[in-house]
Tab-separated table of C-alpha atoms in Angstrom:
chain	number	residue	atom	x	y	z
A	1	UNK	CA	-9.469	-13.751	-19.278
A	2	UNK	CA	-9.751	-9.966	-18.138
A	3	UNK	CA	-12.906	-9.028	-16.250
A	4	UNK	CA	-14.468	-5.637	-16.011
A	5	UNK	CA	-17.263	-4.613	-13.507
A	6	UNK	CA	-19.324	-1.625	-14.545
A	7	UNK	CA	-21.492	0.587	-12.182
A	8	UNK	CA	-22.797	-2.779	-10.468
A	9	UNK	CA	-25.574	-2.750	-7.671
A	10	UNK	CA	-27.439	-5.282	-5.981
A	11	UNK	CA	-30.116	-5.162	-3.010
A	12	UNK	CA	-31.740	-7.590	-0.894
A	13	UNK	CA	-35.216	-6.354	-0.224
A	14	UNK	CA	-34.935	-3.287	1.104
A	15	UNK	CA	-31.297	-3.690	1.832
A	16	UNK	CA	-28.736	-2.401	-0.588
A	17	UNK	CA	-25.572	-4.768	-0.437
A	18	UNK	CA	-23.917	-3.446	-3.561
A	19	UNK	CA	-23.480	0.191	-4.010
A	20	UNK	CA	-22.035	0.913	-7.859
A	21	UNK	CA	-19.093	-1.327	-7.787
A	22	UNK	CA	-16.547	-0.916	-10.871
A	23	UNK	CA	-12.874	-2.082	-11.025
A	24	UNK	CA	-10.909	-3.842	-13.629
A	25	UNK	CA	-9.298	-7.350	-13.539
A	26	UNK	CA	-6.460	-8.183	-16.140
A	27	UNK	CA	-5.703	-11.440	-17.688
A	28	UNK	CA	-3.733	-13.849	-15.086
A	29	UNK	CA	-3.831	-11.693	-12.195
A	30	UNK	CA	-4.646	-13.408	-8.935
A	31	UNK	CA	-6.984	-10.747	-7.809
A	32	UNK	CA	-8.685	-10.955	-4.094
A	33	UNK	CA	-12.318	-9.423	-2.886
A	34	UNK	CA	-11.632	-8.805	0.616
A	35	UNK	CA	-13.632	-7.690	3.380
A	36	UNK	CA	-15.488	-7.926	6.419
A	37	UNK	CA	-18.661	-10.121	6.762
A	38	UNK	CA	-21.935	-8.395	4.988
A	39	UNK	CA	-19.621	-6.059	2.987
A	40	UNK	CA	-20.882	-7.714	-0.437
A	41	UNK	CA	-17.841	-10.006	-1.323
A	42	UNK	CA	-19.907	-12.940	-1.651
A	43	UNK	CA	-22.533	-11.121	-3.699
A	44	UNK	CA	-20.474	-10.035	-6.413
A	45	UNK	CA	-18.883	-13.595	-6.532
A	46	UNK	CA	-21.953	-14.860	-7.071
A	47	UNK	CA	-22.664	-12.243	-9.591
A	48	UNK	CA	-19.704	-12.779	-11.601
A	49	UNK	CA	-20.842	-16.645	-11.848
A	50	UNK	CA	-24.473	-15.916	-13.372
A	51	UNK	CA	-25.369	-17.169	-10.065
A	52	UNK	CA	-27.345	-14.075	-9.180
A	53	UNK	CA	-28.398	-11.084	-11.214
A	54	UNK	CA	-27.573	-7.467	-10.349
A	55	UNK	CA	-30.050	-4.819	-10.906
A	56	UNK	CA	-28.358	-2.568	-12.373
A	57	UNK	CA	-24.619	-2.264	-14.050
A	58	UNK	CA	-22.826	-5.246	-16.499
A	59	UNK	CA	-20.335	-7.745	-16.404
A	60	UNK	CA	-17.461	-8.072	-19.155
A	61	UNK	CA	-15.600	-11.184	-20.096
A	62	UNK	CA	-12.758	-10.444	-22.733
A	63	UNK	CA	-14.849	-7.332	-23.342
A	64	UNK	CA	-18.295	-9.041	-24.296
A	65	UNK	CA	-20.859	-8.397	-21.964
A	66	UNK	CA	-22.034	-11.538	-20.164
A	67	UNK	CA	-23.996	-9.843	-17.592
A	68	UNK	CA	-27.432	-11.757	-19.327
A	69	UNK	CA	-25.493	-15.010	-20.323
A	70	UNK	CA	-26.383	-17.967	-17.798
A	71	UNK	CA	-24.199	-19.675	-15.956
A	72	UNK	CA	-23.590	-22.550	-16.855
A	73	UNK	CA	-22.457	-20.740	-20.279
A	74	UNK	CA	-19.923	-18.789	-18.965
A	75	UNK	CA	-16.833	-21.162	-18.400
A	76	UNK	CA	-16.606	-20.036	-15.281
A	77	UNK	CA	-14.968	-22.397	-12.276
A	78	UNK	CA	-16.538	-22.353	-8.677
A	79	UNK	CA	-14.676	-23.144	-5.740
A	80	UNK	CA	-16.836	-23.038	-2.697
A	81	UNK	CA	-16.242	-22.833	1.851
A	82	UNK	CA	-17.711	-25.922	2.367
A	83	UNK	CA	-16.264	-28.217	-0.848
A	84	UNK	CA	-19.589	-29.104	-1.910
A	85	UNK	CA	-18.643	-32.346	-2.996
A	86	UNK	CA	-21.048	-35.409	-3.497
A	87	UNK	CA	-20.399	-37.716	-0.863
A	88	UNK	CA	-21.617	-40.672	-2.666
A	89	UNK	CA	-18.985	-40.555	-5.390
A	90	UNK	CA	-15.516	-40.952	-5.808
A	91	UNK	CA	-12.847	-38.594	-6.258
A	92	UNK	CA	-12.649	-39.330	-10.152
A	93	UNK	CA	-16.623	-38.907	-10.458
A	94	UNK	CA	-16.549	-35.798	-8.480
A	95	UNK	CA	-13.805	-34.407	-10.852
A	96	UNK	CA	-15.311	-36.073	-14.013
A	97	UNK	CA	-18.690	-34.804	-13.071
A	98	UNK	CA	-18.291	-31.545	-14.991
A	99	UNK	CA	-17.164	-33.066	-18.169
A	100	UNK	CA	-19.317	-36.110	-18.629
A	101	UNK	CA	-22.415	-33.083	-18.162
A	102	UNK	CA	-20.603	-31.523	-21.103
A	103	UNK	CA	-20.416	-35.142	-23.387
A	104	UNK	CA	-16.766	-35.304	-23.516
A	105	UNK	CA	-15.332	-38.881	-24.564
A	106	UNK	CA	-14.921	-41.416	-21.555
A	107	UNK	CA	-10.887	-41.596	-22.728
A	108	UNK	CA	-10.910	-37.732	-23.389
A	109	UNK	CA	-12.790	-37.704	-19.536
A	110	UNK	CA	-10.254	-39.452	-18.211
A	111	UNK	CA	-6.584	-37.801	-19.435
A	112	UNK	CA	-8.322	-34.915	-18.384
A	113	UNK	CA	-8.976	-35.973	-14.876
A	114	UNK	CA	-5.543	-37.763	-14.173
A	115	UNK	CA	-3.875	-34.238	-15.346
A	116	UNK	CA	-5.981	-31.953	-12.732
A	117	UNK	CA	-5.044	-34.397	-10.374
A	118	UNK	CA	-1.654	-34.291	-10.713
A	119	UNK	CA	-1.526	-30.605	-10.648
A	120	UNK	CA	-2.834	-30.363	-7.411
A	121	UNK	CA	-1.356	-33.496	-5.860
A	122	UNK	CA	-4.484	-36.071	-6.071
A	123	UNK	CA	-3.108	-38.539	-7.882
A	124	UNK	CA	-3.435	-42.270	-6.684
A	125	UNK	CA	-6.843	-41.220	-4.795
A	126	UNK	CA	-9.008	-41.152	-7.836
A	127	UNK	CA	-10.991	-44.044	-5.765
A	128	UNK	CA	-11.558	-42.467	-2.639
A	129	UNK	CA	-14.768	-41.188	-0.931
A	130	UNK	CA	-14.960	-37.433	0.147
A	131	UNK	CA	-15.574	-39.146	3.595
A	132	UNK	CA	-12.013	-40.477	3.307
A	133	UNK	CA	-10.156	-37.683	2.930
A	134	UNK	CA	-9.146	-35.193	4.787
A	135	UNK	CA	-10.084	-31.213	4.823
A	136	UNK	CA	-7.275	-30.370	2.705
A	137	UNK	CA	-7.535	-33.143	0.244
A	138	UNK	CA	-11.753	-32.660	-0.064
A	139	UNK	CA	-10.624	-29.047	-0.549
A	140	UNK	CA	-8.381	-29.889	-3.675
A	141	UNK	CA	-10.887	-32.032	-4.829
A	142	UNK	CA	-12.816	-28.865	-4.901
A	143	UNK	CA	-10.476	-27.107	-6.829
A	144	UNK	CA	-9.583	-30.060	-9.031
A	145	UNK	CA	-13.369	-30.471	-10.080
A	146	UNK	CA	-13.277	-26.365	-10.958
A	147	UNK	CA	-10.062	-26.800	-13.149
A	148	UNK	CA	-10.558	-29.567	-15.010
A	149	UNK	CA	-13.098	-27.559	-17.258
A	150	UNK	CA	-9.903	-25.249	-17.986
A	151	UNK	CA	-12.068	-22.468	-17.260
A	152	UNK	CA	-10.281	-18.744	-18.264
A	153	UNK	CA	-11.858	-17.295	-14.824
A	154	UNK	CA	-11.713	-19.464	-11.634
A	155	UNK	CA	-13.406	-18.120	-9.093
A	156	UNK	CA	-12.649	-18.549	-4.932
A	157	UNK	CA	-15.375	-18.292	-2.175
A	158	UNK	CA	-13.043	-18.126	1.016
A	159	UNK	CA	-11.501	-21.661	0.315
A	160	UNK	CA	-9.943	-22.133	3.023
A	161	UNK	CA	-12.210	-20.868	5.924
A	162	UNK	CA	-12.787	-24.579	7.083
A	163	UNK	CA	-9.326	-25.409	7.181
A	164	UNK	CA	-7.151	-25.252	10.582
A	165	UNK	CA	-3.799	-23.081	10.137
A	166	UNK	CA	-1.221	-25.204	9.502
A	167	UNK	CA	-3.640	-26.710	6.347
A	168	UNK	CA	-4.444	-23.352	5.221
A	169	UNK	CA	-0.873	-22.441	5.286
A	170	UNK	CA	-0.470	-25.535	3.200
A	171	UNK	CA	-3.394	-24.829	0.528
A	172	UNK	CA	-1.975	-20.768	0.384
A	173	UNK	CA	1.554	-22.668	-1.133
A	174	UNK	CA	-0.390	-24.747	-3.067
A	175	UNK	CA	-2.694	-22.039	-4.675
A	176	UNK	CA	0.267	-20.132	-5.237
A	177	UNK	CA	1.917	-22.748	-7.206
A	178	UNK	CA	-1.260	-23.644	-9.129
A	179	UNK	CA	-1.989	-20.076	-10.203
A	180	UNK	CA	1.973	-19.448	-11.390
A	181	UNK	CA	1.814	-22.586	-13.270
A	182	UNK	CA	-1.690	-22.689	-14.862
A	183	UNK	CA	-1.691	-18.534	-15.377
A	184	UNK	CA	-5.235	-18.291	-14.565
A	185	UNK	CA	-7.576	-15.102	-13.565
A	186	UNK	CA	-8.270	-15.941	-10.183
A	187	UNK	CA	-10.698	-14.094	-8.157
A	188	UNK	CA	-10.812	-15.095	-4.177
A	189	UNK	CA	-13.096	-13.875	-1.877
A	190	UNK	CA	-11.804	-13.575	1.921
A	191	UNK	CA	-11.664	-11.554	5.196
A	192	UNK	CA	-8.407	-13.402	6.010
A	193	UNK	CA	-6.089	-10.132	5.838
A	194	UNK	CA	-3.154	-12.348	5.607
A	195	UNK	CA	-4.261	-14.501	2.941
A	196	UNK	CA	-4.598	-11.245	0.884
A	197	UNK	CA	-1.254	-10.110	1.577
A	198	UNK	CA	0.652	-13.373	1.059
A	199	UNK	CA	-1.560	-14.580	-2.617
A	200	UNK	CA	-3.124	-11.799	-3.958
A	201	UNK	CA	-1.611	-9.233	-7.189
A	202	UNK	CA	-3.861	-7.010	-6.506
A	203	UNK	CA	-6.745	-6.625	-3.947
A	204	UNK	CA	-10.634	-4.622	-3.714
A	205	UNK	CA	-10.830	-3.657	-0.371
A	206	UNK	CA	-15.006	-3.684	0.286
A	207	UNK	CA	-16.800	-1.532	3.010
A	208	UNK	CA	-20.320	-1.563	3.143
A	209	UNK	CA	-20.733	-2.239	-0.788
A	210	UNK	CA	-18.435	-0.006	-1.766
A	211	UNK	CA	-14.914	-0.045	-3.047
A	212	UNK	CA	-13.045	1.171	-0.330
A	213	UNK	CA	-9.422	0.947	-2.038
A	214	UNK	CA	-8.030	-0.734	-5.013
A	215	UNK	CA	-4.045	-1.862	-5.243
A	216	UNK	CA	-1.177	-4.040	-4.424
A	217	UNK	CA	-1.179	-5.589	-0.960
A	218	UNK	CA	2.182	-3.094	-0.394
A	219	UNK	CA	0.267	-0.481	-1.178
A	220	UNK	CA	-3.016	-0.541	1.058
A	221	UNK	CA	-1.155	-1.613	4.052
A	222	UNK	CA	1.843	0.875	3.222
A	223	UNK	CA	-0.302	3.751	2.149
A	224	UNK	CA	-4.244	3.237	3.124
A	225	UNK	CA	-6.755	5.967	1.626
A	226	UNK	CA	-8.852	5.899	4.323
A	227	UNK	CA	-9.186	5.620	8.269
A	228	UNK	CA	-11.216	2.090	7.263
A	229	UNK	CA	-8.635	0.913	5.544
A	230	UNK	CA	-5.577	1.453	7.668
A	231	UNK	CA	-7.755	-0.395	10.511
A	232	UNK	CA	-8.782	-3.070	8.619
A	233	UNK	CA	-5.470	-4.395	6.915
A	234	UNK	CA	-3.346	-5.153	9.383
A	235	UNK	CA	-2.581	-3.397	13.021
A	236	UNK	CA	-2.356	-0.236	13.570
A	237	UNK	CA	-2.254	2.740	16.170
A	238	UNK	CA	-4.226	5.810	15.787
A	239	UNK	CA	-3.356	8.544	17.845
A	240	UNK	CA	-4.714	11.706	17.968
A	241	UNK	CA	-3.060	14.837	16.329
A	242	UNK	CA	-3.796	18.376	15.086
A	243	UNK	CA	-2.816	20.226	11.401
A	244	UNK	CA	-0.758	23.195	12.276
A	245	UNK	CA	-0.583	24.411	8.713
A	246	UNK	CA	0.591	22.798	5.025
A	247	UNK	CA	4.656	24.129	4.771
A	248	UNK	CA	5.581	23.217	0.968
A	249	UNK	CA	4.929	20.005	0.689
A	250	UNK	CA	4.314	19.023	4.007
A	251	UNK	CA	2.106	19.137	6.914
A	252	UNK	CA	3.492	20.220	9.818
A	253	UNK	CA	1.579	18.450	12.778
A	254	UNK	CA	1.057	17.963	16.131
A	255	UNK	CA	1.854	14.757	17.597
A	256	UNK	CA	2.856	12.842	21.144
A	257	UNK	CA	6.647	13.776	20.073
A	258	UNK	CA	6.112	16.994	19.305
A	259	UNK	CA	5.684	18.760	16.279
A	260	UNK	CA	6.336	16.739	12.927
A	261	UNK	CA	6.394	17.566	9.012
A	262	UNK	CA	4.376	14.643	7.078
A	263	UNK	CA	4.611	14.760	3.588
A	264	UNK	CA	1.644	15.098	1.623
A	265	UNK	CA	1.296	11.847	-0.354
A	266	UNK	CA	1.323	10.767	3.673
A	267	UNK	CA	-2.621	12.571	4.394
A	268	UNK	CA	-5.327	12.020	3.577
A	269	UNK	CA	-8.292	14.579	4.311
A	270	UNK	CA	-6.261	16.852	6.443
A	271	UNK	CA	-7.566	20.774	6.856
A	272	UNK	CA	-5.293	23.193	8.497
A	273	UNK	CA	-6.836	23.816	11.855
A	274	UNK	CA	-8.572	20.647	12.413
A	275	UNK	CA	-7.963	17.512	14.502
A	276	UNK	CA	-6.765	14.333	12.635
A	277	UNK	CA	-5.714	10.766	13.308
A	278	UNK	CA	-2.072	9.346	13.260
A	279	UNK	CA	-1.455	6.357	12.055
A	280	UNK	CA	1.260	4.062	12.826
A	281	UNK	CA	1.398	0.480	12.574
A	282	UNK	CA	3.062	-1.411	15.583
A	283	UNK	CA	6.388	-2.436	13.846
A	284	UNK	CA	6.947	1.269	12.596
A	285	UNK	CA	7.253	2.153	16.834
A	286	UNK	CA	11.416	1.516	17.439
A	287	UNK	CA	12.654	1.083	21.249
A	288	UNK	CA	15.806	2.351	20.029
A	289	UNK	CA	17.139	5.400	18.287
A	290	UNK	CA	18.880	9.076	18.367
A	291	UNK	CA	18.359	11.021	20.794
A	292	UNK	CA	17.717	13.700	18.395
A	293	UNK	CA	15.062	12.131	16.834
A	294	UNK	CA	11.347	12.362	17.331
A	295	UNK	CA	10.661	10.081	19.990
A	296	UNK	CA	8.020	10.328	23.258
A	297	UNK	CA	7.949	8.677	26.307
A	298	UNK	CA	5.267	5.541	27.012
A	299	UNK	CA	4.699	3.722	30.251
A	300	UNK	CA	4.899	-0.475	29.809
A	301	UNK	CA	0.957	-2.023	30.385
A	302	UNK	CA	1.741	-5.118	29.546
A	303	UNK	CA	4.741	-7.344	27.557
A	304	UNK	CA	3.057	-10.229	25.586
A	305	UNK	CA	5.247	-13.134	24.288
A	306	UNK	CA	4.099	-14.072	21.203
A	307	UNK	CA	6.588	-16.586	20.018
A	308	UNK	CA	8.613	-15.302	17.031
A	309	UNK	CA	8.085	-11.240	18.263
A	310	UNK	CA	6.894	-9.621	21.263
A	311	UNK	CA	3.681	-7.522	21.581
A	312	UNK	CA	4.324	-4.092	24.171
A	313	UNK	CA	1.097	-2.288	25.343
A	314	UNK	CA	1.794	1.265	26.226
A	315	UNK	CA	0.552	4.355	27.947
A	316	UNK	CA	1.723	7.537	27.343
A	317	UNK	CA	-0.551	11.007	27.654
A	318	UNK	CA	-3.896	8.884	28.082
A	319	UNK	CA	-3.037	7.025	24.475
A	320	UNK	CA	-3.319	3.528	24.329
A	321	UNK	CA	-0.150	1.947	22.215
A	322	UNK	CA	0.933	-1.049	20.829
A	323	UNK	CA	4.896	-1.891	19.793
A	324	UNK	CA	5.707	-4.956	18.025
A	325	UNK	CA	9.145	-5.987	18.436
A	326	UNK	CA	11.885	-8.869	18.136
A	327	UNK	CA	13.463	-8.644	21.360
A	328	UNK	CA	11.830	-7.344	24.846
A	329	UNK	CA	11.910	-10.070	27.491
A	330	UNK	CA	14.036	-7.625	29.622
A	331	UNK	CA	11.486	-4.770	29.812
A	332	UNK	CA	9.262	-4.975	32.707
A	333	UNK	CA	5.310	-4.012	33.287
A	334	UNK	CA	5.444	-0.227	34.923
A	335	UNK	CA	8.493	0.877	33.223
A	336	UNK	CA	8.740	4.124	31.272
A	337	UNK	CA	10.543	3.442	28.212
A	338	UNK	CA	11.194	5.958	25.477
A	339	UNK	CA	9.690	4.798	21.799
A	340	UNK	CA	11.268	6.548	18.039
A	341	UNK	CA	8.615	6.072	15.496
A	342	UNK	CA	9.283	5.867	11.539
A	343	UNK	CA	8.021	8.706	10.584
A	344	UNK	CA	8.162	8.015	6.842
A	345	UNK	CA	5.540	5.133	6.975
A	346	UNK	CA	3.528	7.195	9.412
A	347	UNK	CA	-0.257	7.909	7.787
A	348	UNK	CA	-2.758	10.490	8.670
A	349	UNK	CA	-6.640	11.095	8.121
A	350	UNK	CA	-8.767	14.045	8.785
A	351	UNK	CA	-11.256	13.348	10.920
């Protein structure tokens, strides 16, 4: 099922949460809403459903326009945080639950059942209390009872929020498997930057109920739009820097190494003249390199072991930096080092 979201606002009292949201979704895409608390997310989730009405802009399924359509008429599955399963029944009545509402045949019921609980691994608990299970298994459950309708849109209210990391690294394998092998529109709602980057096709970036950047995970942590963005998908440095002038096609710029040409595909609302911020995430920052090359010099605050890489904090000209690297357990607090950044992945925003 493709979804398309036209010009769609919502407010809370005096509050505006949604601002004009439109984007597109195509057919089997595994599409995340992601954001920071209060940005909206949830809202349009809900909105999507028929769970809440907007009050102003429409809602497409397949290109019909469902935004009036209740629902409970829109073949929509809901996966929710907190499972919302009924404690009092069984796995198989929890899964059944939205087919017996619809009439189907007990025998019809129950091929249906035993297949959604294959897909996601259930099978042999059919007889089971949620109270028996654990997180991840109550969270399949979840997802098994929003399947089994064979819904065209499935929809994902930060599933695995409740779950402790090595389960939610589980549940991301298993969601990826399920969505390759059913080919359903998935739409998950998170703030979990790396859950975006690891599942999603394509991802809405939300910032105060607007759409702060649309596209592949690549490209809004390669090549953010905006300061926001950069900051809010993944780490990052920003240093502070100055636009000399635009030279062709690119701008030549004032940084800690000196002066620098950044292409132009590279800015983003840059004036000649005027200070700007340099982006640069910590694993673009090299302890090693020519001589020749753009490099600066950076005082070591502190040397963090973090297991598979090691975090540097730096100093150098009153910036504060940070260097991700494989290999640093020789480097020592109070040393000056010198540091080669990538220059090609470097971004910059006028401020």
């Amino acid at each position: 099922m493709s979804l398309k979201i036209e010009n769609i606002k919502k407010s809370f009292g005096t509050q505006p949460v949604l601002k004009g949201l439109s984007f597109e979704v195509v057919e089997g895409e595994f599409f995340f809403l992601l954001g920071s608390s209060g940005c909206g997310k949830s809202t349009l989730l809900r909105i999507i459903s028929g769970l809440c009405d907007p009050d102003e802009g429409r809602i497409f399924f397949d290109g019909e326009d469902v935004t009036k359509l209740p629902a409970e008429k829109r073949g929509v599955g809901l996966v929710f945080q907190n499972y919302a399963l009924w404690p009092h029944m069984t796995v198989y009545d929890n899964v059944a639950f939205g087919l017996q509402v619809r009439k189907l045949r007990k025998d019809e019921i129950a091929d249906k059942v035993a297949k959604v609980l294959r897909d996601v691994r259930l099978e042999g608990l059919e007889k089971r209390y949620p109270a028996e299970l654990s997180d991840g298994q109550q969270q399949r459950v979840a997802l098994a009872r929003a399947l089994v309708i064979e819904p065209k849109l499935v929809l994902l209210d930060e599933p695995l929020s409740n779950l402790d990391a090595n389960l939610r690294l589980e549940m991301r394998s298993e969601l990826r498997r399920i969505h390759k092998e059913l080919g359903l529109t998935m739409i998950y709602v998170t703030h979990d930057q790396k859950e975006a980057l690891s599942l999603a096709d394509r991802v809405a970036l939300l910032h105060e109920g607007k759409l702060e950047q649309l596209g592949s995970p690549t490209e809004l942590y390669k090549r953010p739009q905006s300061k926001f963005a950069a900051g809010f998908l993944g780490e990052t440095n920003f240093m502070q820097g100055k636009a000399l002038k635009l030279s062709g096609t690119n701008w030549e710029i004032e940084t800690l190494w000196g002066t620098s040409l950044i292409p132009q595909d590279q800015a983003v609302g840059v004036e000649s003249g005027k200070a700007l911020y340099i982006s640069v995430r910590p694993e673009d920052l090299r302890l090693t390199g020519e001589e020749s090359a753009p490099n600066f010099q950076a005082k070591i605050l502190e040397n963090n072991f973090l297991g598979d890489t090691t975090q540097l904090v730096l100093e150098s000209k009153g910036e504060r930096i940070l260097v991700e690297t494989l290999s640093s357990s020789h480097l020592k607090v109070g040393e000056l080092i010198k540091v080669w950044p990538k220059v090609e992945d470097i971004m910059i925003f006028g401020e």
